[in-house]
JSON list of C-alpha atoms in Angstrom, two decimals:
[
{"chain": "A", "resi": 53, "resn": "SER", "atom": "CA", "xyz": [1.30, 29.99, 2.42]},
{"chain": "A", "resi": 54, "resn": "ASN", "atom": "CA", "xyz": [-1.74, 32.06, 1.40]},
{"chain": "A", "resi": 55, "resn": "ASN", "atom": "CA", "xyz": [-4.60, 29.49, 2.57]},
{"chain": "A", "resi": 56, "resn": "ILE", "atom": "CA", "xyz": [-7.98, 30.13, 3.30]},
{"chain": "A", "resi": 57, "resn": "PHE", "atom": "CA", "xyz": [-8.97, 27.94, 6.13]},
{"chain": "A", "resi": 58, "resn": "THR", "atom": "CA", "xyz": [-12.46, 26.93, 7.42]},
{"chain": "A", "resi": 59, "resn": "GLY", "atom": "CA", "xyz": [-11.86, 24.29, 9.82]},
{"chain": "A", "resi": 60, "resn": "GLY", "atom": "CA", "xyz": [-8.46, 24.33, 12.12]},
{"chain": "A", "resi": 61, "resn": "ILE", "atom": "CA", "xyz": [-5.17, 23.47, 11.79]},
{"chain": "A", "resi": 62, "resn": "ASN", "atom": "CA", "xyz": [-2.36, 21.25, 13.82]},
{"chain": "A", "resi": 63, "resn": "VAL", "atom": "CA", "xyz": [1.48, 21.57, 12.27]},
{"chain": "A", "resi": 64, "resn": "SER", "atom": "CA", "xyz": [4.65, 22.26, 13.69]},
{"chain": "A", "resi": 65, "resn": "ASN", "atom": "CA", "xyz": [8.09, 23.09, 12.13]},
{"chain": "A", "resi": 66, "resn": "SER", "atom": "CA", "xyz": [6.45, 25.48, 9.44]},
{"chain": "A", "resi": 67, "resn": "ILE", "atom": "CA", "xyz": [6.05, 28.76, 8.32]},
{"chain": "A", "resi": 68, "resn": "VAL", "atom": "CA", "xyz": [1.97, 29.43, 9.00]},
{"chain": "A", "resi": 69, "resn": "GLN", "atom": "CA", "xyz": [2.01, 33.22, 6.61]},
{"chain": "A", "resi": 70, "resn": "ASN", "atom": "CA", "xyz": [-0.31, 34.86, 4.22]},
{"chain": "A", "resi": 71, "resn": "ASN", "atom": "CA", "xyz": [-3.28, 33.26, 5.56]},
{"chain": "A", "resi": 72, "resn": "ILE", "atom": "CA", "xyz": [-6.83, 34.03, 6.78]},
{"chain": "A", "resi": 73, "resn": "PHE", "atom": "CA", "xyz": [-8.59, 31.73, 8.82]},
{"chain": "A", "resi": 74, "resn": "LEU", "atom": "CA", "xyz": [-12.43, 31.80, 9.48]},
{"chain": "A", "resi": 75, "resn": "THR", "atom": "CA", "xyz": [-13.20, 29.29, 12.54]},
{"chain": "A", "resi": 76, "resn": "ASN", "atom": "CA", "xyz": [-12.62, 29.48, 15.56]},
{"chain": "A", "resi": 77, "resn": "ASN", "atom": "CA", "xyz": [-11.44, 25.82, 15.55]},
{"chain": "A", "resi": 78, "resn": "ILE", "atom": "CA", "xyz": [-8.18, 24.32, 17.14]},
{"chain": "A", "resi": 79, "resn": "PHE", "atom": "CA", "xyz": [-5.42, 26.39, 15.15]},
{"chain": "A", "resi": 80, "resn": "SER", "atom": "CA", "xyz": [-1.74, 24.95, 17.33]},
{"chain": "A", "resi": 81, "resn": "ALA", "atom": "CA", "xyz": [1.52, 25.78, 15.33]},
{"chain": "A", "resi": 82, "resn": "SER", "atom": "CA", "xyz": [4.75, 24.39, 17.46]},
{"chain": "A", "resi": 83, "resn": "THR", "atom": "CA", "xyz": [8.01, 25.28, 17.22]},
{"chain": "A", "resi": 84, "resn": "SER", "atom": "CA", "xyz": [6.52, 27.38, 13.76]},
{"chain": "A", "resi": 85, "resn": "ILE", "atom": "CA", "xyz": [6.65, 30.85, 12.43]},
{"chain": "A", "resi": 86, "resn": "VAL", "atom": "CA", "xyz": [3.60, 32.34, 12.37]},
{"chain": "A", "resi": 87, "resn": "ARG", "atom": "CA", "xyz": [3.24, 35.44, 10.72]},
{"chain": "A", "resi": 88, "resn": "ASN", "atom": "CA", "xyz": [1.11, 38.05, 8.86]},
{"chain": "A", "resi": 89, "resn": "ASN", "atom": "CA", "xyz": [-2.75, 35.73, 9.20]},
{"chain": "A", "resi": 90, "resn": "LEU", "atom": "CA", "xyz": [-6.00, 37.24, 9.76]},
{"chain": "A", "resi": 91, "resn": "HIS", "atom": "CA", "xyz": [-7.77, 35.91, 12.12]},
{"chain": "A", "resi": 92, "resn": "VAL", "atom": "CA", "xyz": [-11.73, 36.24, 12.69]},
{"chain": "A", "resi": 93, "resn": "PHE", "atom": "CA", "xyz": [-11.29, 35.05, 16.47]},
{"chain": "A", "resi": 94, "resn": "ASN", "atom": "CA", "xyz": [-9.02, 35.69, 18.44]},
{"chain": "A", "resi": 95, "resn": "SER", "atom": "CA", "xyz": [-6.31, 32.29, 17.86]},
{"chain": "A", "resi": 96, "resn": "LEU", "atom": "CA", "xyz": [-3.36, 33.85, 16.55]},
{"chain": "A", "resi": 97, "resn": "PRO", "atom": "CA", "xyz": [-0.30, 34.65, 18.47]},
{"chain": "A", "resi": 98, "resn": "ALA", "atom": "CA", "xyz": [-0.23, 38.08, 18.90]},
{"chain": "A", "resi": 99, "resn": "GLY", "atom": "CA", "xyz": [2.53, 40.41, 17.15]},
{"chain": "A", "resi": 100, "resn": "ASN", "atom": "CA", "xyz": [4.76, 39.34, 13.72]},
{"chain": "A", "resi": 101, "resn": "GLY", "atom": "CA", "xyz": [2.27, 41.26, 11.60]},
{"chain": "A", "resi": 102, "resn": "ASN", "atom": "CA", "xyz": [-0.97, 39.16, 12.65]},
{"chain": "A", "resi": 103, "resn": "THR", "atom": "CA", "xyz": [-4.43, 40.68, 12.83]},
{"chain": "A", "resi": 104, "resn": "ASN", "atom": "CA", "xyz": [-7.18, 38.86, 15.40]},
{"chain": "A", "resi": 105, "resn": "GLY", "atom": "CA", "xyz": [-10.66, 39.62, 14.84]},
{"chain": "A", "resi": 106, "resn": "VAL", "atom": "CA", "xyz": [-11.19, 40.72, 11.50]},
{"chain": "A", "resi": 107, "resn": "SER", "atom": "CA", "xyz": [-14.49, 40.72, 9.69]},
{"chain": "A", "resi": 108, "resn": "THR", "atom": "CA", "xyz": [-15.67, 38.69, 6.75]},
{"chain": "A", "resi": 109, "resn": "THR", "atom": "CA", "xyz": [-17.78, 40.88, 5.27]},
{"chain": "A", "resi": 110, "resn": "SER", "atom": "CA", "xyz": [-14.56, 43.82, 4.75]},
{"chain": "A", "resi": 111, "resn": "MET", "atom": "CA", "xyz": [-12.20, 41.37, 3.32]},
{"chain": "A", "resi": 112, "resn": "PHE", "atom": "CA", "xyz": [-14.64, 39.41, 0.45]},
{"chain": "A", "resi": 113, "resn": "GLU", "atom": "CA", "xyz": [-16.79, 40.57, -2.33]},
{"chain": "A", "resi": 114, "resn": "GLY", "atom": "CA", "xyz": [-18.53, 37.84, -1.01]},
{"chain": "A", "resi": 115, "resn": "PRO", "atom": "CA", "xyz": [-21.14, 35.14, -2.45]},
{"chain": "A", "resi": 116, "resn": "GLY", "atom": "CA", "xyz": [-20.62, 33.56, -5.87]},
{"chain": "A", "resi": 117, "resn": "SER", "atom": "CA", "xyz": [-18.64, 30.27, -7.26]},
{"chain": "A", "resi": 118, "resn": "THR", "atom": "CA", "xyz": [-16.91, 28.56, -4.57]},
{"chain": "A", "resi": 119, "resn": "ASP", "atom": "CA", "xyz": [-14.05, 29.52, -5.41]},
{"chain": "A", "resi": 120, "resn": "GLY", "atom": "CA", "xyz": [-15.25, 32.78, -5.99]},
{"chain": "A", "resi": 121, "resn": "GLN", "atom": "CA", "xyz": [-16.56, 33.85, -2.90]},
{"chain": "A", "resi": 122, "resn": "TRP", "atom": "CA", "xyz": [-13.14, 34.34, -1.55]},
{"chain": "A", "resi": 123, "resn": "LYS", "atom": "CA", "xyz": [-11.64, 36.96, -3.67]},
{"chain": "A", "resi": 124, "resn": "LEU", "atom": "CA", "xyz": [-10.98, 40.06, -1.92]},
{"chain": "A", "resi": 125, "resn": "LYS", "atom": "CA", "xyz": [-13.28, 43.15, -2.04]},
{"chain": "A", "resi": 126, "resn": "ILE", "atom": "CA", "xyz": [-11.49, 46.82, -2.91]},
{"chain": "A", "resi": 127, "resn": "GLY", "atom": "CA", "xyz": [-10.00, 47.90, 0.32]},
{"chain": "A", "resi": 128, "resn": "SER", "atom": "CA", "xyz": [-10.29, 44.57, 2.05]},
{"chain": "A", "resi": 129, "resn": "LEU", "atom": "CA", "xyz": [-8.06, 44.60, 5.02]},
{"chain": "A", "resi": 130, "resn": "ALA", "atom": "CA", "xyz": [-5.97, 41.05, 3.45]},
{"chain": "A", "resi": 131, "resn": "ILE", "atom": "CA", "xyz": [-5.02, 43.34, 0.64]},
{"chain": "A", "resi": 132, "resn": "GLY", "atom": "CA", "xyz": [-1.04, 43.57, 0.79]},
{"chain": "A", "resi": 133, "resn": "VAL", "atom": "CA", "xyz": [-0.04, 42.75, 4.74]},
{"chain": "A", "resi": 134, "resn": "GLY", "atom": "CA", "xyz": [0.86, 39.29, 4.07]},
{"chain": "A", "resi": 135, "resn": "PHE", "atom": "CA", "xyz": [4.59, 38.45, 4.44]},
{"chain": "A", "resi": 136, "resn": "ASN", "atom": "CA", "xyz": [6.99, 41.31, 1.63]},
{"chain": "A", "resi": 137, "resn": "GLY", "atom": "CA", "xyz": [3.74, 42.77, 1.22]},
{"chain": "A", "resi": 138, "resn": "VAL", "atom": "CA", "xyz": [1.70, 40.41, -0.44]},
{"chain": "A", "resi": 139, "resn": "ASP", "atom": "CA", "xyz": [-2.52, 39.89, -0.49]},
{"chain": "A", "resi": 140, "resn": "CYS", "atom": "CA", "xyz": [-3.56, 37.07, 2.03]},
{"chain": "A", "resi": 141, "resn": "GLY", "atom": "CA", "xyz": [-5.69, 34.19, 1.59]},
{"chain": "A", "resi": 142, "resn": "MET", "atom": "CA", "xyz": [-5.55, 32.73, -2.04]},
{"chain": "A", "resi": 143, "resn": "PHE", "atom": "CA", "xyz": [-5.38, 34.89, -4.70]},
{"chain": "A", "resi": 144, "resn": "GLY", "atom": "CA", "xyz": [-2.22, 36.46, -3.10]},
{"chain": "A", "resi": 145, "resn": "GLY", "atom": "CA", "xyz": [1.52, 34.77, -3.08]},
{"chain": "A", "resi": 146, "resn": "PRO", "atom": "CA", "xyz": [4.11, 34.33, -6.05]},
{"chain": "A", "resi": 147, "resn": "GLU", "atom": "CA", "xyz": [1.18, 31.97, -7.08]},
{"chain": "A", "resi": 148, "resn": "PRO", "atom": "CA", "xyz": [-1.92, 32.91, -7.26]},
{"chain": "A", "resi": 149, "resn": "TYR", "atom": "CA", "xyz": [-4.97, 30.98, -7.02]},
{"chain": "A", "resi": 150, "resn": "VAL", "atom": "CA", "xyz": [-7.21, 31.45, -10.84]},
{"chain": "A", "resi": 151, "resn": "LEU", "atom": "CA", "xyz": [-10.45, 31.15, -10.52]},
{"chain": "A", "resi": 152, "resn": "SER", "atom": "CA", "xyz": [-12.11, 27.00, -11.21]},
{"chain": "A", "resi": 153, "resn": "GLY", "atom": "CA", "xyz": [-8.02, 26.08, -11.79]},
{"chain": "A", "resi": 154, "resn": "ILE", "atom": "CA", "xyz": [-8.21, 27.84, -15.29]},
{"chain": "A", "resi": 155, "resn": "PRO", "atom": "CA", "xyz": [-5.34, 30.11, -16.66]},
{"chain": "A", "resi": 156, "resn": "PRO", "atom": "CA", "xyz": [-6.22, 33.27, -18.87]},
{"chain": "A", "resi": 157, "resn": "ILE", "atom": "CA", "xyz": [-4.55, 31.49, -21.60]},
{"chain": "A", "resi": 158, "resn": "PRO", "atom": "CA", "xyz": [-4.98, 29.21, -24.33]},
{"chain": "A", "resi": 159, "resn": "THR", "atom": "CA", "xyz": [-6.58, 26.16, -23.75]},
{"chain": "A", "resi": 160, "resn": "ILE", "atom": "CA", "xyz": [-5.71, 22.64, -26.01]},
{"chain": "A", "resi": 161, "resn": "TYR", "atom": "CA", "xyz": [-9.14, 20.48, -25.15]},
{"chain": "A", "resi": 162, "resn": "SER", "atom": "CA", "xyz": [-8.78, 18.23, -28.36]},
{"chain": "A", "resi": 163, "resn": "LEU", "atom": "CA", "xyz": [-6.25, 16.71, -30.61]},
{"chain": "A", "resi": 164, "resn": "THR", "atom": "CA", "xyz": [-6.06, 14.53, -32.82]},
{"chain": "A", "resi": 165, "resn": "ALA", "atom": "CA", "xyz": [-3.32, 12.39, -34.70]},
{"chain": "A", "resi": 166, "resn": "PRO", "atom": "CA", "xyz": [-3.02, 9.36, -36.03]},
{"chain": "A", "resi": 167, "resn": "ALA", "atom": "CA", "xyz": [0.07, 6.92, -34.56]},
{"chain": "A", "resi": 168, "resn": "VAL", "atom": "CA", "xyz": [2.52, 7.14, -37.40]},
{"chain": "A", "resi": 169, "resn": "GLY", "atom": "CA", "xyz": [3.09, 9.82, -40.19]},
{"chain": "A", "resi": 170, "resn": "GLU", "atom": "CA", "xyz": [3.37, 9.59, -44.03]},
{"chain": "A", "resi": 171, "resn": "LYS", "atom": "CA", "xyz": [7.02, 10.19, -45.66]},
{"chain": "A", "resi": 172, "resn": "ASN", "atom": "CA", "xyz": [5.07, 12.69, -48.58]},
{"chain": "A", "resi": 173, "resn": "THR", "atom": "CA", "xyz": [1.80, 13.30, -46.67]},
{"chain": "A", "resi": 174, "resn": "GLY", "atom": "CA", "xyz": [3.56, 13.99, -43.06]},
{"chain": "A", "resi": 175, "resn": "LEU", "atom": "CA", "xyz": [1.55, 14.00, -40.15]},
{"chain": "A", "resi": 176, "resn": "PRO", "atom": "CA", "xyz": [-2.19, 15.12, -40.49]},
{"chain": "A", "resi": 177, "resn": "ILE", "atom": "CA", "xyz": [-3.14, 16.35, -36.81]},
{"chain": "A", "resi": 178, "resn": "GLN", "atom": "CA", "xyz": [-6.45, 18.45, -35.73]},
{"chain": "A", "resi": 179, "resn": "ILE", "atom": "CA", "xyz": [-6.38, 20.61, -32.77]},
{"chain": "A", "resi": 180, "resn": "LYS", "atom": "CA", "xyz": [-9.43, 22.58, -30.75]},
{"chain": "A", "resi": 181, "resn": "VAL", "atom": "CA", "xyz": [-8.02, 25.44, -28.85]},
{"chain": "A", "resi": 182, "resn": "LYS", "atom": "CA", "xyz": [-10.27, 27.34, -26.02]},
{"chain": "A", "resi": 183, "resn": "SER", "atom": "CA", "xyz": [-9.13, 31.49, -25.35]},
{"chain": "A", "resi": 184, "resn": "ASN", "atom": "CA", "xyz": [-10.35, 31.14, -22.25]},
{"chain": "A", "resi": 185, "resn": "ASN", "atom": "CA", "xyz": [-9.85, 35.10, -21.52]}
]
């Protein structure tokens, strides 16, 4: 669910949903549920919310970082057409992708602490935090 494929897939007994397929490589999903996917060619089974022959230029914001290039542009065909109304691709679904894998919450990037503390001085620690937003 919620992937962008630049190569073929061969799965069975799976749920294949909310994906965007960008190549005409092998697509095989035997005994699987295939629903609400987009394909730039015509490899998806008809119906069940699947759409073939979509244009990538109308879907993505375009050049940028290796992961940012797949962000959906405003008005993209992939917005809201996934199963249960989610966006297709890696930025949709219940756990959307976060650019470069860094969520917009603070990150502790350094922690210095001794192995033991003292009764009178406690456990002196030093923390360095980065804000990410």
